């Protein structure tokens, strides 16, 4: 088997050079981190579930015309994606108050917001991904005005799509984070939804009981994270079938 080159190792994923120019293999690890990696654990099965769930959401987005970096899933742990330049922003959409918004503004968690609120954080772990305004984004050249219009539109389309899918299976989409990539087609650049969409990057609450089915289970020690993610996958009908998990990256450089 050919060797391939590791491009980047993140907290939850490792990226390898893909088989074709302009492609990347995303390997989903079982590592869980929170509070800027101050809290860490290995949660068996998390990577497989996030790989399958992210595939499900990215494929669905593609089907309704929202561009993503996703090409195809390769196996239980890996997916092939288009290589893109990541815009250094975490784009957060909130439908209900929770997490840092509740802390910052003193709004009780679970309060429905008058409309979806989009926030931007500057992607820098050493700074703790600080909240920034469009003024910072423009002044520091992280994205152009046109990019920001496209990013807002992508974020709201992803929100409508994910909220609807979750509503259909009795889950409230409280909030989520996406990352945006730039893909170059010749002289043209396009913005696409990149990275992953999974319970690691969303807050998902059961509609009836408000039970948390997302990474807050790990962040706040609320129970078994794999059980929570498995419940989301089960409701969406994307449970792993005939699972033969690849426990380690198949090719390492
Ligand atoms: P908060 O700002 O309340 O901590 O997070 C808002 C939403 O964005 C939550 O769904 C949270 O999971 C997601 N989020 C914020 N920062 C990150 C991050 O660095 N990594 C991941 N995976 N999700 C994040």
Coordinates of C-alpha atoms and ligand atoms in Angstrom, one line a residue:
X1 CA 0.0 0.0 0.0
X2 CA 1.4 3.4 -0.9
X3 CA 2.5 5.7 1.9
X4 CA 0.8 8.9 2.2
X5 CA 1.8 12.1 3.9
X6 CA 0.3 13.5 7.1
X7 CA -0.6 17.1 6.5
X8 CA -2.1 18.1 9.8
X9 CA -3.1 16.5 13.1
X10 CA -5.9 18.3 14.9
X11 CA -7.7 17.5 18.1
X12 CA -10.4 15.2 16.6
X13 CA -9.1 14.6 13.1
X14 CA -5.9 13.9 11.2
X15 CA -5.5 15.0 7.6
X16 CA -3.5 13.1 5.0
X17 CA -2.7 13.9 1.4
X18 CA -5.4 12.5 -0.9
X19 CA -4.8 10.2 -3.9
X20 CA -5.4 13.0 -6.4
X21 CA -4.1 16.6 -6.4
X22 CA -6.5 18.8 -4.6
X23 CA -7.9 16.1 -2.4
X24 CA -7.4 15.3 1.3
X25 CA -8.2 12.3 3.5
X26 CA -9.9 13.2 6.8
X27 CA -9.4 10.6 9.5
X28 CA -11.8 10.8 12.4
X29 CA -10.1 10.0 15.7
X30 CA -11.7 8.9 18.9
X31 CA -10.1 11.7 20.9
X32 CA -12.4 14.1 22.7
X33 CA -11.1 17.4 24.0
X34 CA -12.9 20.4 25.6
X35 CA -12.0 23.7 27.1
X36 CA -9.2 24.3 24.6
X37 CA -7.8 20.8 25.2
X38 CA -7.6 21.2 29.0
X39 CA -10.0 18.2 29.3
X40 CA -9.1 15.2 27.2
X41 CA -10.2 11.6 26.8
X42 CA -10.5 8.8 24.2
X43 CA -14.1 7.8 23.5
X44 CA -14.2 4.6 21.7
X45 CA -16.4 4.7 18.6
X46 CA -16.8 8.5 18.5
X47 CA -14.7 8.8 15.3
X48 CA -16.8 6.3 13.4
X49 CA -20.0 8.0 14.4
X50 CA -18.8 11.5 13.5
X51 CA -17.5 10.2 10.1
X52 CA -20.9 8.7 9.3
X53 CA -22.9 11.6 10.6
X54 CA -20.8 14.2 8.9
X55 CA -21.1 12.3 5.6
X56 CA -24.9 12.3 6.1
X57 CA -25.1 16.0 6.7
X58 CA -22.6 17.0 4.0
X59 CA -24.3 14.8 1.4
X60 CA -27.7 16.2 2.3
X61 CA -26.4 19.7 2.0
X62 CA -24.9 18.9 -1.4
X63 CA -28.3 17.6 -2.5
X64 CA -30.0 20.9 -1.7
X65 CA -27.3 22.9 -3.5
X66 CA -25.2 24.0 -0.6
X67 CA -21.5 23.5 -1.6
X68 CA -19.3 21.4 0.7
X69 CA -15.8 20.0 0.6
X70 CA -17.1 16.4 0.9
X71 CA -16.3 14.0 -2.0
X72 CA -17.0 10.5 -0.5
X73 CA -16.6 8.4 2.5
X74 CA -13.7 5.9 2.2
X75 CA -14.3 3.6 5.2
X76 CA -15.6 3.8 8.7
X77 CA -13.0 6.3 9.8
X78 CA -12.0 8.2 6.7
X79 CA -13.5 10.5 4.1
X80 CA -12.1 12.0 1.0
X81 CA -12.6 15.8 0.8
X82 CA -11.6 18.6 -1.5
X83 CA -8.5 20.4 -0.3
X84 CA -9.4 24.0 0.6
X85 CA -8.0 27.0 2.3
X86 CA -9.8 27.3 5.6
X87 CA -11.1 30.8 6.4
X88 CA -9.8 31.5 9.9
X89 CA -13.2 31.9 11.5
X90 CA -15.5 29.6 13.4
X91 CA -19.0 30.4 12.2
X92 CA -21.6 29.8 14.9
X93 CA -25.3 29.9 14.5
X94 CA -27.6 29.9 17.5
X95 CA -31.3 29.2 17.7
X96 CA -31.6 28.9 21.5
X97 CA -29.3 30.4 24.1
X98 CA -26.6 28.1 25.5
X99 CA -22.9 27.9 26.2
X100 CA -20.8 31.0 25.9
X101 CA -23.8 33.1 24.8
X102 CA -25.7 32.3 27.9
X103 CA -22.6 33.1 30.0
X104 CA -21.8 36.3 28.2
X105 CA -25.3 37.7 28.1
X106 CA -26.9 36.1 31.2
X107 CA -29.6 34.5 29.2
X108 CA -30.9 31.2 30.6
X109 CA -29.8 28.1 28.6
X110 CA -32.6 26.9 26.4
X111 CA -34.3 30.3 25.8
X112 CA -35.5 30.5 22.2
X113 CA -33.9 33.4 20.4
X114 CA -36.1 35.8 18.5
X115 CA -34.2 34.8 15.3
X116 CA -31.1 32.8 14.5
X117 CA -28.0 34.7 15.6
X118 CA -24.8 34.2 13.7
X119 CA -21.5 34.8 15.5
X120 CA -17.9 34.7 14.3
X121 CA -14.9 33.6 16.3
X122 CA -11.3 34.0 15.2
X123 CA -9.8 30.5 14.9
X124 CA -6.8 30.5 17.2
X125 CA -6.5 27.9 19.9
X126 CA -3.8 29.9 21.7
X127 CA -6.3 32.8 22.1
X128 CA -9.2 30.5 22.9
X129 CA -11.0 31.3 19.6
X130 CA -12.2 34.8 20.6
X131 CA -15.5 36.3 19.4
X132 CA -14.9 38.9 16.8
X133 CA -17.0 41.3 14.8
X134 CA -17.2 41.9 11.0
X135 CA -15.1 45.0 11.7
X136 CA -12.2 42.8 12.9
X137 CA -12.7 40.4 10.0
X138 CA -12.6 43.2 7.4
X139 CA -9.8 45.2 9.0
X140 CA -7.5 42.2 9.4
X141 CA -8.4 40.8 5.9
X142 CA -9.6 37.4 7.1
X143 CA -12.5 37.6 4.6
X144 CA -13.8 40.1 2.2
X145 CA -17.2 41.8 2.3
X146 CA -18.4 39.5 -0.5
X147 CA -17.1 36.5 1.4
X148 CA -19.0 37.6 4.5
X149 CA -22.2 37.9 2.6
X150 CA -21.7 34.4 1.2
X151 CA -20.7 33.0 4.6
X152 CA -23.8 34.4 6.2
X153 CA -26.0 32.9 3.5
X154 CA -24.3 29.5 3.8
X155 CA -24.6 29.5 7.6
X156 CA -28.3 30.3 7.5
X157 CA -28.9 27.7 4.8
X158 CA -27.0 25.1 6.8
X159 CA -29.1 26.1 9.9
X160 CA -32.4 25.7 8.0
X161 CA -31.4 22.3 6.7
X162 CA -30.0 21.0 10.0
X163 CA -32.9 22.4 12.0
X164 CA -35.4 20.7 9.7
X165 CA -33.6 17.3 9.7
X166 CA -33.3 17.4 13.5
X167 CA -36.9 18.5 14.0
X168 CA -37.9 15.4 12.0
X169 CA -36.3 13.1 14.5
X170 CA -37.4 14.9 17.7
X171 CA -34.2 16.9 18.3
X172 CA -33.8 20.7 18.8
X173 CA -30.8 22.2 17.0
X174 CA -29.7 24.6 19.8
X175 CA -26.6 25.9 18.0
X176 CA -23.7 24.7 15.8
X177 CA -20.3 25.7 14.5
X178 CA -19.1 25.3 10.9
X179 CA -15.9 26.2 9.1
X180 CA -15.7 27.6 5.6
X181 CA -13.1 26.7 3.0
X182 CA -12.0 28.4 -0.2
X183 CA -11.8 26.2 -3.2
X184 CA -10.1 27.5 -6.3
X185 CA -11.5 26.5 -9.7
X186 CA -9.0 28.1 -12.1
X187 CA -9.2 31.8 -11.5
X188 CA -12.4 31.5 -9.5
X189 CA -12.8 31.0 -5.8
X190 CA -15.8 29.4 -4.2
X191 CA -16.7 29.1 -0.6
X192 CA -17.7 25.7 0.7
X193 CA -18.8 24.2 4.0
X194 CA -15.7 22.4 5.2
X195 CA -14.3 20.5 8.2
X196 CA -17.1 18.4 9.8
X197 CA -20.7 18.7 11.0
X198 CA -21.3 16.3 13.9
X199 CA -22.5 16.2 17.5
X200 CA -18.9 17.4 18.3
X201 CA -19.8 20.8 16.7
X202 CA -23.5 21.1 17.4
X203 CA -25.7 21.3 20.5
X204 CA -28.6 18.8 20.1
X205 CA -31.3 18.5 22.7
X206 CA -34.1 16.0 22.7
X207 CA -37.3 17.9 21.9
X208 CA -39.3 16.4 24.8
X209 CA -36.9 16.0 27.6
X210 CA -34.1 18.5 26.7
X211 CA -31.6 15.6 27.2
X212 CA -28.3 16.5 25.7
X213 CA -27.1 14.4 22.7
X214 CA -23.9 16.3 21.9
X215 CA -20.4 17.0 23.1
X216 CA -21.7 18.8 26.2
X217 CA -22.2 15.3 27.6
X218 CA -18.4 15.1 27.7
X219 CA -17.7 18.7 28.5
X220 CA -20.1 18.6 31.5
X221 CA -19.8 14.9 32.5
X222 CA -23.4 14.1 31.8
X223 CA -23.0 10.5 30.9
X224 CA -21.7 8.3 28.0
X225 CA -20.8 10.3 24.9
X226 CA -20.9 7.3 22.5
X227 CA -24.5 6.5 23.7
X228 CA -25.6 10.1 23.0
X229 CA -24.0 10.1 19.5
X230 CA -25.4 6.6 18.8
X231 CA -28.9 7.9 19.7
X232 CA -28.5 10.7 17.1
X233 CA -27.3 8.3 14.5
X234 CA -30.0 5.8 15.3
X235 CA -32.8 8.4 14.9
X236 CA -31.3 9.6 11.6
X237 CA -31.0 6.0 10.3
X238 CA -27.2 6.3 9.9
X239 CA -26.2 3.6 12.3
X240 CA -23.0 1.8 11.3
X241 CA -23.9 -1.5 9.6
X242 CA -21.6 -4.5 9.5
X243 CA -19.0 -2.4 11.2
X244 CA -15.4 -3.3 10.7
X245 CA -13.8 -0.3 12.5
X246 CA -10.3 0.8 11.4
X247 CA -8.9 1.6 14.8
X248 CA -5.7 3.2 13.5
X249 CA -4.9 5.3 10.4
X250 CA -4.2 2.8 7.7
X251 CA -1.2 4.7 6.4
X252 CA 1.0 6.7 8.5
X253 CA 3.9 9.0 7.5
Ligands
LIG1 P1 -20.1 28.0 22.5 O1 -19.6 29.3 21.9 O2 -21.4 28.1 23.2 O3 -19.1 27.3 23.3 O4 -20.4 27.0 21.3 C1 -21.4 27.3 20.3 C2 -21.5 26.1 19.4 O5 -20.3 26.0 18.6 C3 -21.6 24.7 20.1 O6 -22.4 23.9 19.4 C4 -20.2 24.2 20.1 O7 -20.2 22.8 20.1 C5 -19.6 24.8 18.8 N1 -18.2 25.1 18.9 C6 -17.7 26.3 19.4 N2 -16.3 26.2 19.3 C7 -16.0 25.0 18.9 C8 -14.8 24.3 18.6 O8 -13.7 24.9 18.8 N3 -14.8 23.0 18.2 C9 -16.0 22.4 18.0 N4 -16.0 21.1 17.6 N5 -17.2 23.0 18.2 C10 -17.2 24.3 18.6

